Structures are given as C-alpha cells and as structure tokens.
Short mmCIF file of C-alpha atoms and ligand atoms in Angstrom, two decimals:
data_model
loop_
_atom_site.label_atom_id
_atom_site.label_comp_id
_atom_site.label_asym_id
_atom_site.label_seq_id
_atom_site.Cartn_x
_atom_site.Cartn_y
_atom_site.Cartn_z
CA MET A 810 -9.73 -21.99 7.90
CA ILE A 811 -10.48 -18.32 7.26
CA ARG A 812 -13.32 -17.91 4.81
CA VAL A 813 -12.64 -14.97 2.48
CA GLY A 814 -14.47 -13.12 -0.27
CA ILE A 815 -12.77 -10.99 -2.93
CA TYR A 816 -14.63 -8.04 -4.40
CA GLY A 817 -13.08 -6.89 -7.68
CA ALA A 818 -11.22 -10.15 -8.38
CA THR A 819 -10.54 -9.26 -12.02
CA GLY A 820 -8.40 -6.20 -11.26
CA TYR A 821 -4.64 -6.34 -10.78
CA THR A 822 -4.82 -6.38 -6.97
CA GLY A 823 -7.72 -8.87 -7.00
CA ILE A 824 -5.72 -11.27 -9.16
CA GLU A 825 -2.70 -10.81 -6.89
CA LEU A 826 -4.91 -11.73 -3.91
CA ALA A 827 -5.88 -14.96 -5.67
CA LYS A 828 -2.17 -15.71 -6.19
CA VAL A 829 -1.32 -15.12 -2.51
CA PHE A 830 -4.31 -17.18 -1.34
CA ALA A 831 -3.19 -20.08 -3.53
CA ARG A 832 -0.09 -20.30 -1.29
CA HIS A 833 -1.91 -19.64 2.00
CA PRO A 834 -2.63 -22.79 4.03
CA GLN A 835 -5.40 -21.21 6.17
CA VAL A 836 -7.58 -19.53 3.54
CA GLU A 837 -10.64 -20.76 1.71
CA ILE A 838 -12.02 -18.48 -1.04
CA LYS A 839 -15.81 -18.45 -0.68
CA PHE A 840 -16.55 -16.02 -3.48
CA ALA A 841 -14.89 -13.71 -5.99
CA THR A 842 -16.81 -10.90 -7.66
CA SER A 843 -16.78 -8.97 -10.92
CA ASP A 844 -19.76 -7.34 -12.55
CA SER A 845 -18.33 -7.44 -16.06
CA TYR A 846 -17.27 -11.13 -15.89
CA ALA A 847 -20.10 -12.48 -13.70
CA GLY A 848 -20.89 -16.06 -14.71
CA LYS A 849 -17.35 -16.65 -16.00
CA LYS A 850 -14.13 -17.78 -14.29
CA LEU A 851 -11.10 -15.77 -13.24
CA SER A 852 -9.08 -17.61 -15.91
CA ASP A 853 -11.52 -16.18 -18.52
CA ALA A 854 -10.74 -12.64 -17.34
CA PHE A 855 -6.96 -12.88 -17.03
CA PRO A 856 -4.33 -15.34 -18.28
CA CYS A 857 -3.93 -17.48 -15.16
CA HIS A 858 -4.74 -20.97 -13.87
CA PHE A 859 -7.38 -19.96 -11.31
CA ASP A 860 -10.74 -21.39 -12.34
CA ILE A 861 -12.44 -19.44 -9.55
CA PRO A 862 -16.08 -18.73 -10.47
CA LEU A 863 -16.99 -15.05 -10.66
CA ILE A 864 -20.29 -13.68 -9.41
CA ALA A 865 -21.80 -10.19 -9.47
CA HIS A 866 -20.91 -7.97 -6.50
CA ASP A 867 -24.55 -7.93 -5.35
CA ALA A 868 -24.76 -11.73 -5.35
CA ALA A 869 -21.98 -12.16 -2.76
CA PRO A 870 -23.05 -14.59 0.01
CA LEU A 871 -21.94 -12.51 2.98
CA ASN A 872 -23.08 -15.05 5.56
CA GLU A 873 -20.39 -17.46 4.31
CA ILE A 874 -17.29 -15.34 4.99
CA ASP A 875 -15.14 -14.17 7.89
CA VAL A 876 -13.49 -11.35 5.95
CA ALA A 877 -13.95 -9.54 2.64
CA PHE A 878 -11.15 -7.97 0.63
CA LEU A 879 -12.36 -4.97 -1.35
CA ALA A 880 -10.15 -4.59 -4.42
CA LEU A 881 -12.43 -1.92 -5.89
CA PRO A 882 -11.93 1.67 -7.04
CA HIS A 883 -12.21 4.39 -4.39
CA GLY A 884 -15.78 5.57 -4.07
CA ALA A 885 -17.08 2.06 -4.84
CA SER A 886 -15.72 0.38 -1.70
CA THR A 887 -17.64 2.25 0.98
CA ASP A 888 -21.08 0.76 0.37
CA TYR A 889 -19.75 -2.80 0.12
CA ALA A 890 -17.76 -2.27 3.32
CA LYS A 891 -20.96 -1.27 5.13
CA ARG A 892 -22.79 -4.35 3.85
CA VAL A 893 -19.99 -6.69 4.91
CA LEU A 894 -19.69 -5.13 8.38
CA ASP A 895 -23.49 -5.26 8.83
CA ALA A 896 -23.37 -8.96 7.96
CA GLY A 897 -20.86 -9.46 10.81
CA ALA A 898 -17.71 -10.09 8.76
CA ARG A 899 -14.50 -8.03 8.73
CA VAL A 900 -13.25 -5.81 5.92
CA ILE A 901 -9.84 -5.17 4.41
CA ASP A 902 -10.29 -2.37 1.90
CA LEU A 903 -7.53 -1.88 -0.67
CA SER A 904 -8.99 1.39 -1.93
CA ALA A 905 -8.51 4.84 -0.42
CA ASP A 906 -12.04 5.02 1.00
CA PHE A 907 -11.09 4.52 4.66
CA ARG A 908 -7.47 5.68 4.75
CA LEU A 909 -8.14 9.28 5.76
CA HIS A 910 -9.53 10.07 9.19
CA ASP A 911 -11.23 13.26 7.96
CA ALA A 912 -14.08 13.21 5.40
CA ALA A 913 -13.23 16.81 4.39
CA VAL A 914 -9.69 15.79 3.44
CA TYR A 915 -11.14 12.83 1.50
CA LYS A 916 -13.39 15.24 -0.39
CA LYS A 917 -10.51 17.64 -1.08
CA PHE A 918 -8.24 14.96 -2.55
CA TYR A 919 -10.76 12.52 -4.07
CA GLY A 920 -13.54 14.95 -5.00
CA LEU A 921 -16.24 12.80 -3.37
CA GLU A 922 -18.55 13.09 -0.37
CA HIS A 923 -17.82 10.18 1.93
CA HIS A 924 -20.84 7.86 2.27
CA ALA A 925 -19.91 6.54 5.72
CA PRO A 926 -17.91 9.17 7.61
CA GLU A 927 -18.87 7.44 10.86
CA LEU A 928 -16.66 4.50 9.85
CA LEU A 929 -13.55 6.64 9.28
CA LEU A 930 -12.70 6.72 12.96
CA GLN A 931 -13.16 2.96 13.30
CA ALA A 932 -10.86 2.16 10.40
CA VAL A 933 -7.24 1.32 11.17
CA TYR A 934 -4.53 2.34 8.70
CA GLY A 935 -3.16 -1.08 7.81
CA LEU A 936 0.59 -0.56 7.94
CA PRO A 937 1.73 -3.32 10.34
CA GLU A 938 5.13 -1.74 10.98
CA LEU A 939 3.34 1.29 12.50
CA HIS A 940 -0.03 0.04 13.74
CA ARG A 941 0.33 -3.69 14.45
CA GLU A 942 -1.57 -3.77 17.77
CA GLN A 943 -4.56 -1.74 16.46
CA ILE A 944 -4.72 -3.95 13.35
CA LYS A 945 -5.08 -7.06 15.53
CA GLN A 946 -8.23 -5.59 17.14
CA SER A 947 -9.79 -4.03 14.05
CA LYS A 948 -12.84 -5.03 12.03
CA LEU A 949 -12.11 -2.51 9.26
CA ILE A 950 -8.64 -2.14 7.77
CA ALA A 951 -7.75 0.64 5.36
CA ASN A 952 -4.92 -0.93 3.42
CA PRO A 953 -2.36 1.78 2.60
CA GLY A 954 -1.67 3.08 -0.89
CA CYS A 955 1.33 1.78 -2.81
CA TYR A 956 3.39 4.99 -2.92
CA PRO A 957 2.60 5.75 0.74
CA THR A 958 3.78 2.29 1.84
CA SER A 959 7.21 2.89 0.29
CA VAL A 960 7.44 6.47 1.55
CA ILE A 961 6.13 6.06 5.10
CA LEU A 962 8.29 2.99 5.75
CA GLY A 963 11.27 4.85 4.29
CA LEU A 964 10.77 7.91 6.48
CA ALA A 965 9.21 6.62 9.71
CA PRO A 966 12.51 6.11 11.59
CA LEU A 967 13.60 9.68 10.81
CA TRP A 968 10.21 11.15 11.75
CA ARG A 969 10.20 9.27 15.03
CA ALA A 970 13.74 10.42 15.82
CA ASN A 971 12.71 14.02 15.13
CA ALA A 972 15.65 14.18 12.73
CA THR A 973 14.26 16.98 10.56
CA ASN A 974 11.84 19.89 10.58
CA ASP A 975 12.37 20.67 6.89
CA THR A 976 10.12 19.79 3.95
CA ILE A 977 11.16 16.37 2.68
CA ILE A 978 11.47 15.88 -1.09
CA VAL A 979 10.07 12.55 -2.25
CA ASP A 980 10.76 11.42 -5.80
CA SER A 981 8.87 8.19 -6.61
CA LYS A 982 8.67 6.00 -9.68
CA SER A 983 5.98 3.41 -10.28
CA GLY A 984 5.39 0.61 -12.76
CA VAL A 985 2.25 0.86 -14.86
CA SER A 986 0.17 -1.73 -12.95
CA GLY A 987 -0.08 0.94 -10.23
CA ALA A 988 -2.70 2.64 -12.40
CA GLY A 989 -5.00 -0.41 -12.41
CA ARG A 990 -6.25 -2.47 -15.31
CA LYS A 991 -8.62 -0.04 -16.98
CA PRO A 992 -6.85 1.31 -20.08
CA THR A 993 -6.40 5.07 -20.49
CA GLN A 994 -4.30 7.12 -22.87
CA THR A 995 -1.57 7.86 -20.28
CA VAL A 996 -0.95 4.15 -19.72
CA HIS A 997 -1.11 3.27 -23.42
CA PHE A 998 2.01 1.27 -24.46
CA VAL A 999 3.12 3.94 -26.91
CA GLU A 1000 2.91 6.69 -24.29
CA VAL A 1001 4.73 4.67 -21.62
CA ASN A 1002 7.32 2.62 -23.49
CA GLU A 1003 10.85 4.13 -23.57
CA ASN A 1004 9.54 7.09 -21.62
CA LEU A 1005 9.59 8.43 -18.05
CA SER A 1006 6.83 10.86 -17.12
CA PRO A 1007 6.31 12.94 -14.01
CA TYR A 1008 2.66 13.53 -13.10
CA ASN A 1009 0.73 15.29 -10.31
CA ILE A 1010 3.98 16.66 -8.91
CA GLY A 1011 4.27 18.99 -5.92
CA ARG A 1012 1.46 18.73 -3.40
CA VAL A 1013 -1.49 17.54 -5.47
CA HIS A 1014 -1.23 13.76 -5.79
CA ARG A 1015 -3.96 11.98 -3.80
CA HIS A 1016 -1.48 9.88 -1.87
CA LEU A 1017 0.06 13.00 -0.33
CA SER A 1018 -2.96 13.16 1.99
CA GLU A 1019 -2.36 9.80 3.66
CA MET A 1020 1.42 10.24 3.76
CA GLU A 1021 1.08 13.54 5.60
CA GLN A 1022 -1.65 12.17 7.86
CA GLU A 1023 0.74 9.46 9.09
CA LEU A 1024 3.72 11.83 9.12
CA LYS A 1025 1.98 14.52 11.13
CA ALA A 1026 0.83 11.99 13.72
CA VAL A 1027 4.51 11.54 14.56
CA ASN A 1028 5.93 14.99 13.78
CA PRO A 1029 3.32 17.76 13.32
CA LYS A 1030 5.85 20.18 11.75
CA ALA A 1031 7.05 17.94 8.94
CA SER A 1032 5.78 18.21 5.35
CA LEU A 1033 6.44 16.68 1.93
CA ILE A 1034 6.88 17.58 -1.69
CA PHE A 1035 5.87 14.49 -3.64
CA SER A 1036 6.83 13.92 -7.28
CA PRO A 1037 5.54 10.63 -8.73
CA HIS A 1038 6.70 9.33 -12.12
CA LEU A 1039 5.37 6.65 -14.43
CA LEU A 1040 8.10 4.15 -15.24
CA PRO A 1041 7.91 1.86 -18.32
CA VAL A 1042 7.85 -1.41 -16.32
CA SER A 1043 4.89 -3.54 -15.25
CA ARG A 1044 5.39 -3.43 -11.51
CA GLY A 1045 7.46 -2.02 -8.66
CA ILE A 1046 7.91 1.31 -6.88
CA LEU A 1047 11.14 3.05 -5.99
CA SER A 1048 10.93 6.14 -3.79
CA THR A 1049 14.01 8.29 -3.27
CA MET A 1050 13.71 10.71 -0.35
CA TYR A 1051 15.94 13.70 0.38
CA VAL A 1052 15.97 14.69 4.03
CA ARG A 1053 17.80 17.73 5.43
CA LEU A 1054 18.97 16.66 8.89
CA GLY A 1055 19.31 18.81 12.00
CA ASP A 1056 22.86 20.25 12.09
CA ALA A 1057 23.23 20.08 15.85
CA ASP A 1058 22.38 16.38 16.01
CA GLY A 1059 25.65 14.88 14.74
CA TRP A 1060 24.22 12.63 12.01
CA ASP A 1061 26.45 10.42 9.92
CA GLU A 1062 25.82 7.27 7.90
CA ASN A 1063 26.58 4.90 10.78
CA ARG A 1064 24.13 6.65 13.05
CA LEU A 1065 21.43 6.64 10.37
CA ARG A 1066 22.04 2.96 9.71
CA GLN A 1067 21.83 2.18 13.42
CA LEU A 1068 18.52 4.05 13.67
CA TYR A 1069 16.96 2.10 10.77
CA THR A 1070 18.37 -1.23 11.90
CA GLU A 1071 17.07 -0.78 15.44
CA THR A 1072 13.65 0.38 14.21
CA TYR A 1073 13.13 -2.55 11.86
CA CYS A 1074 15.20 -5.39 13.34
CA HIS A 1075 12.09 -7.39 14.38
CA GLU A 1076 10.10 -6.69 11.22
CA PRO A 1077 9.67 -9.74 9.00
CA PHE A 1078 9.28 -7.78 5.76
CA MET A 1079 11.80 -4.95 6.16
CA ARG A 1080 15.28 -5.21 4.70
CA ILE A 1081 17.99 -2.58 5.29
CA LEU A 1082 20.81 -2.84 2.77
CA PRO A 1083 24.47 -2.65 3.84
CA SER A 1084 26.53 0.48 3.20
CA GLY A 1085 27.30 1.07 -0.47
CA GLN A 1086 24.24 -0.81 -1.80
CA PHE A 1087 21.15 0.92 -3.14
CA ALA A 1088 17.56 -0.33 -3.15
CA THR A 1089 16.27 -1.34 -6.59
CA LEU A 1090 12.97 -2.68 -7.89
CA THR A 1091 14.54 -6.11 -8.24
CA HIS A 1092 15.22 -6.29 -4.49
CA SER A 1093 11.48 -6.22 -3.74
CA ASN A 1094 9.49 -7.19 -6.83
CA TYR A 1095 7.36 -10.35 -6.50
CA THR A 1096 7.86 -10.26 -2.71
CA ASN A 1097 6.19 -8.68 0.31
CA TYR A 1098 9.47 -7.00 1.30
CA CYS A 1099 10.25 -3.33 1.55
CA THR A 1100 13.95 -2.77 0.84
CA ILE A 1101 15.65 0.36 2.14
CA SER A 1102 19.06 1.84 1.44
CA ILE A 1103 20.64 4.69 3.39
CA HIS A 1104 23.12 7.28 2.20
CA HIS A 1105 24.44 10.34 4.04
CA VAL A 1106 25.81 13.34 2.11
CA ALA A 1107 28.11 14.83 4.75
CA GLU A 1108 28.80 18.10 2.87
CA VAL A 1109 25.16 19.18 3.13
CA ASN A 1110 24.08 16.92 6.02
CA GLN A 1111 21.33 15.28 3.99
CA ALA A 1112 20.07 11.72 4.15
CA ILE A 1113 19.06 10.06 0.89
CA ILE A 1114 16.76 7.13 1.60
CA CYS A 1115 15.73 4.77 -1.21
CA SER A 1116 12.76 2.48 -0.56
CA SER A 1117 11.48 -0.16 -2.96
CA ILE A 1118 8.36 -2.33 -2.86
CA ASP A 1119 6.25 -4.36 -5.26
CA ASN A 1120 3.18 -2.13 -5.65
CA LEU A 1121 0.86 -5.13 -6.03
CA ILE A 1122 2.26 -7.10 -3.06
CA LYS A 1123 3.65 -5.01 -0.17
CA GLY A 1124 1.89 -2.03 -1.79
CA ALA A 1125 -1.49 -3.81 -1.92
CA SER A 1126 -2.45 -7.50 -1.77
CA GLY A 1127 0.50 -8.91 0.20
CA GLN A 1128 0.11 -6.23 2.85
CA ALA A 1129 -3.65 -6.92 2.91
CA VAL A 1130 -2.93 -10.59 3.69
CA GLN A 1131 -0.31 -9.57 6.27
CA ASN A 1132 -3.12 -7.55 7.90
CA MET A 1133 -5.52 -10.51 7.71
CA ASN A 1134 -2.95 -12.75 9.37
CA LEU A 1135 -2.66 -10.26 12.24
CA MET A 1136 -6.44 -9.84 12.57
CA PHE A 1137 -6.99 -13.60 12.82
CA GLY A 1138 -4.06 -14.38 15.11
CA LEU A 1139 -2.01 -16.24 12.48
CA ASP A 1140 1.72 -16.04 11.88
CA GLU A 1141 2.06 -12.64 10.19
CA THR A 1142 4.16 -14.10 7.36
CA MET A 1143 1.81 -16.97 6.47
CA GLY A 1144 1.39 -17.29 2.68
CA LEU A 1145 3.82 -14.43 2.09
CA LEU A 1146 7.29 -15.98 2.19
N1 NAP B 1979 -2.75 -1.30 -8.68
C1 NAP B 1979 -2.04 -1.04 -7.60
O1 NAP B 1979 -0.79 -1.08 -7.62
C2 NAP B 1979 -2.72 -0.66 -6.30
C3 NAP B 1979 -1.93 -0.58 -5.15
C4 NAP B 1979 -2.55 -0.21 -3.94
C5 NAP B 1979 -3.91 0.05 -3.92
N2 NAP B 1979 -4.65 -0.03 -5.06
C6 NAP B 1979 -6.07 0.24 -4.98
O2 NAP B 1979 -6.76 -1.00 -4.98
C7 NAP B 1979 -8.01 -0.87 -5.66
C8 NAP B 1979 -8.04 -1.86 -6.83
O3 NAP B 1979 -6.96 -1.54 -7.68
P1 NAP B 1979 -6.64 -2.35 -9.01
O4 NAP B 1979 -5.36 -1.81 -9.53
O5 NAP B 1979 -6.77 -3.81 -8.75
O6 NAP B 1979 -7.84 -1.84 -9.93
P2 NAP B 1979 -8.36 -2.41 -11.33
O7 NAP B 1979 -7.29 -3.26 -11.92
O8 NAP B 1979 -8.85 -1.27 -12.10
O9 NAP B 1979 -9.59 -3.36 -10.90
C9 NAP B 1979 -10.75 -2.85 -10.28
C10 NAP B 1979 -11.76 -3.95 -9.99
O10 NAP B 1979 -12.95 -3.35 -9.53
C11 NAP B 1979 -14.05 -3.62 -10.44
N3 NAP B 1979 -14.74 -2.35 -10.68
C12 NAP B 1979 -14.37 -1.36 -11.53
N4 NAP B 1979 -15.21 -0.31 -11.43
C13 NAP B 1979 -16.12 -0.63 -10.48
C14 NAP B 1979 -17.22 0.06 -9.90
N5 NAP B 1979 -17.56 1.29 -10.26
N6 NAP B 1979 -17.94 -0.58 -8.94
C15 NAP B 1979 -17.60 -1.80 -8.52
N7 NAP B 1979 -16.56 -2.50 -9.05
C16 NAP B 1979 -15.82 -1.91 -10.00
C17 NAP B 1979 -13.42 -4.21 -11.67
O11 NAP B 1979 -14.14 -5.31 -12.22
P3 NAP B 1979 -15.55 -5.32 -12.89
O12 NAP B 1979 -15.64 -4.01 -13.64
O13 NAP B 1979 -15.52 -6.51 -13.77
O14 NAP B 1979 -16.51 -5.45 -11.78
C18 NAP B 1979 -12.11 -4.81 -11.19
O15 NAP B 1979 -12.30 -6.14 -10.73
C19 NAP B 1979 -8.10 0.60 -6.14
O16 NAP B 1979 -8.84 1.34 -5.22
C20 NAP B 1979 -6.63 1.04 -6.14
O17 NAP B 1979 -6.49 2.41 -5.96
C21 NAP B 1979 -4.08 -0.40 -6.25
#
C-alpha cells in the first residue's frame, strides 16, 4: 500500500483526491489537513461520506507517509513541499509553485518571490502524455494547471509536427470550481448564473506562463493568445484553439486526424473524436479523460481543435493520482477508470 497525506483536504481538489482514493486499491490515507477544520472530519467540512479526521497542517506526521499531495494555494505549497522532501517522502503539488522552471517568471506571473528556487529544476511538470519517463523517476511533481492541461494536450501534436509558426488563439471556458472554494464576488451565484464572462484575456492570465514554457520547449517560435471565460456550470473546461497551418505542408482533416491518432493511440486517457463530432464538457466531466475534436477549415487552412477535461480530475486530482501511479510503478490507470 502507498501511504498518502493530503494537505488542504477541504478544498475542491482535496475533496476530489479523497473521492479518487476511495476507489484506489493501493492507497491508504494517513492524514488529511485543514487549519480551519482541524479537529473535525471531512464530512463536517463538505457534504460527503468521508469521515476522514482533519488535523492542522503543522501536525502532519510526515514519517508515516510515502507521498504528500499538496492541494494548497500557490505560495503556501513551497514550504510544505520542503518539509515533506526533507522527511524523505515524495511530493505531488497541485498548486503552481513548482510548475515554472524560472523563479523570475514565477514572480512576474504570481507576484511572489519563490522560497525554494533550488527545487524548481528538480520538479517535473506532471503531464504524463509529455513527460512520463521523468515522472517515474521524480520525487517532486508539479501537477499542471487545469487550463494548461486542456490546451497543451490539444496542441502538442501540432507543435511537435512543426505545423505552425503563427500565434495560436486559445479560447477557454471553465466551470466555477476552477476558482477554488473560497467565495469572492466574481464567483457569486448572481454574477455567474446565466452569464458568460471573459477575464484576464490576451497574455496576462497566470496559466499562460506554463503553457508557453511547455510550448517553447517543443517549438521556440510559437506563441499564444489566451482568453479564458467563466462559464455558469460547476465543473469542466472546454478549450477551442485556432491554429493557422503552414500553407506548403498540405494539411487536410484526414492528415490532422492521423497526426492526433498516432500521437495518442497508446494513451489511456486521451480520446480523439471521429470526424463530425465536437468535444463537449459532457465527454470528459467526472472522468480522467481529455477529449479532443479536430476540424479543418480548408478555405483558410486553419485547424480548430476543441479539448475538454474535468478541471478537478484530469485538470487536477485525477492527473495527480495518474502521476502517483507512475511514480510508484503501478498501473497508470489504477483508481481512475
Ligand atoms: N480548482 C481547480 O479546478 C484546480 C485545478 C488545478 C489546480 N488547482 C490548484 O490546486 C490548489 C488547490 O485548489 P482548490 O481549488 O482545491 O482550492 P480551495 O478549494 O480554495 O482549497 C484550498 C485548501 O487549502 C487550504 N488553505 C487555504 N489557504 C491556505 C493557506 N494560506 N495556507 C495553507 N492552507 C490554506 C484550505 O483549507 P483551510 O483554510 O481549512 O486550511 C483548503 O483546504 C490551488 O493551488 C489551485 O490553483 C485547482
């Protein structure tokens, strides 16, 4: 059995971890933390059937675990990651604290000095479809952001094939759980319900930094415009990406489809839809799948790629468990199908 600890168990991703672990035959939860609910149970903090006792973050018995999942806000994860690593256990961090290789880029996008820049080069960006072999060897996984998971998986085949040098337009929509559990005015029911709101559009959203980091590792010339929107649903992300293809390269829908099918044919959580179907939230919600649809607009030689995930599963806790399975030599799909 793998002995796990959950930091931040009362947040949306922490609760989703508890749900995945309940189905996982090789996991034993050794502790779950929350400062505001310490001394209570998870079922006191959220309507669920998990009577897992909650303890304060600082009371976590680190000598009892093999791996800690940090479901904490960015900025808060770094110090707990150091403690866990010093105690000899591994870390899967769901926050943005270890996703960027460069502390200066972290400061630019997150407005914080990084407390452990020396760990940034050790951390592996936990997207199994791109970095599976490094994940298996890693002690510190930076679990990707939710938008970036949908976007990078949707674009990786085209980047690798050098199919474009143009700026790619990414239009993403997210359910409200993507903003976490802490209430703010922008996620108030009245502001969200029967509405659709763009926010941080252009090149300012924090997730742009990790998307371009991964993109530029494959194709240094490529760049993105990223326009996220808040959708009045609880969960799910749909990213629609507009890619101007190289004219000399003879692209058509069949060739695009072949590229995506060949890239992802051995991936357990990637689904490419047949011609004429479009990815929707329903294809992926409540699963660890990423669903992709492909459309070619011949008149302007553009690909339109739609990519859907569940932000709390493939976009967070499911992917974190997929990473754990790889790190501990288990079947990658264990607990996730
Ligand atoms: N929501 C998503 O779709 C999603 C997807 C991918 C990644 N992520 C990332 O995953 C992390 C967790 O997200 P979430 O949506 O689960 O957040 P959340 O719902 O806001 O929960 C955050 C958790 O951290 C604890 N916490 C809050 N402030 C803290 C602080 N300053 N120090 C230590 N603990 C603190 C909270 O509990 P107590 O206050 O009781 O301790 C709670 O358990 C974030 O970094 C987020 O960006 C989220």
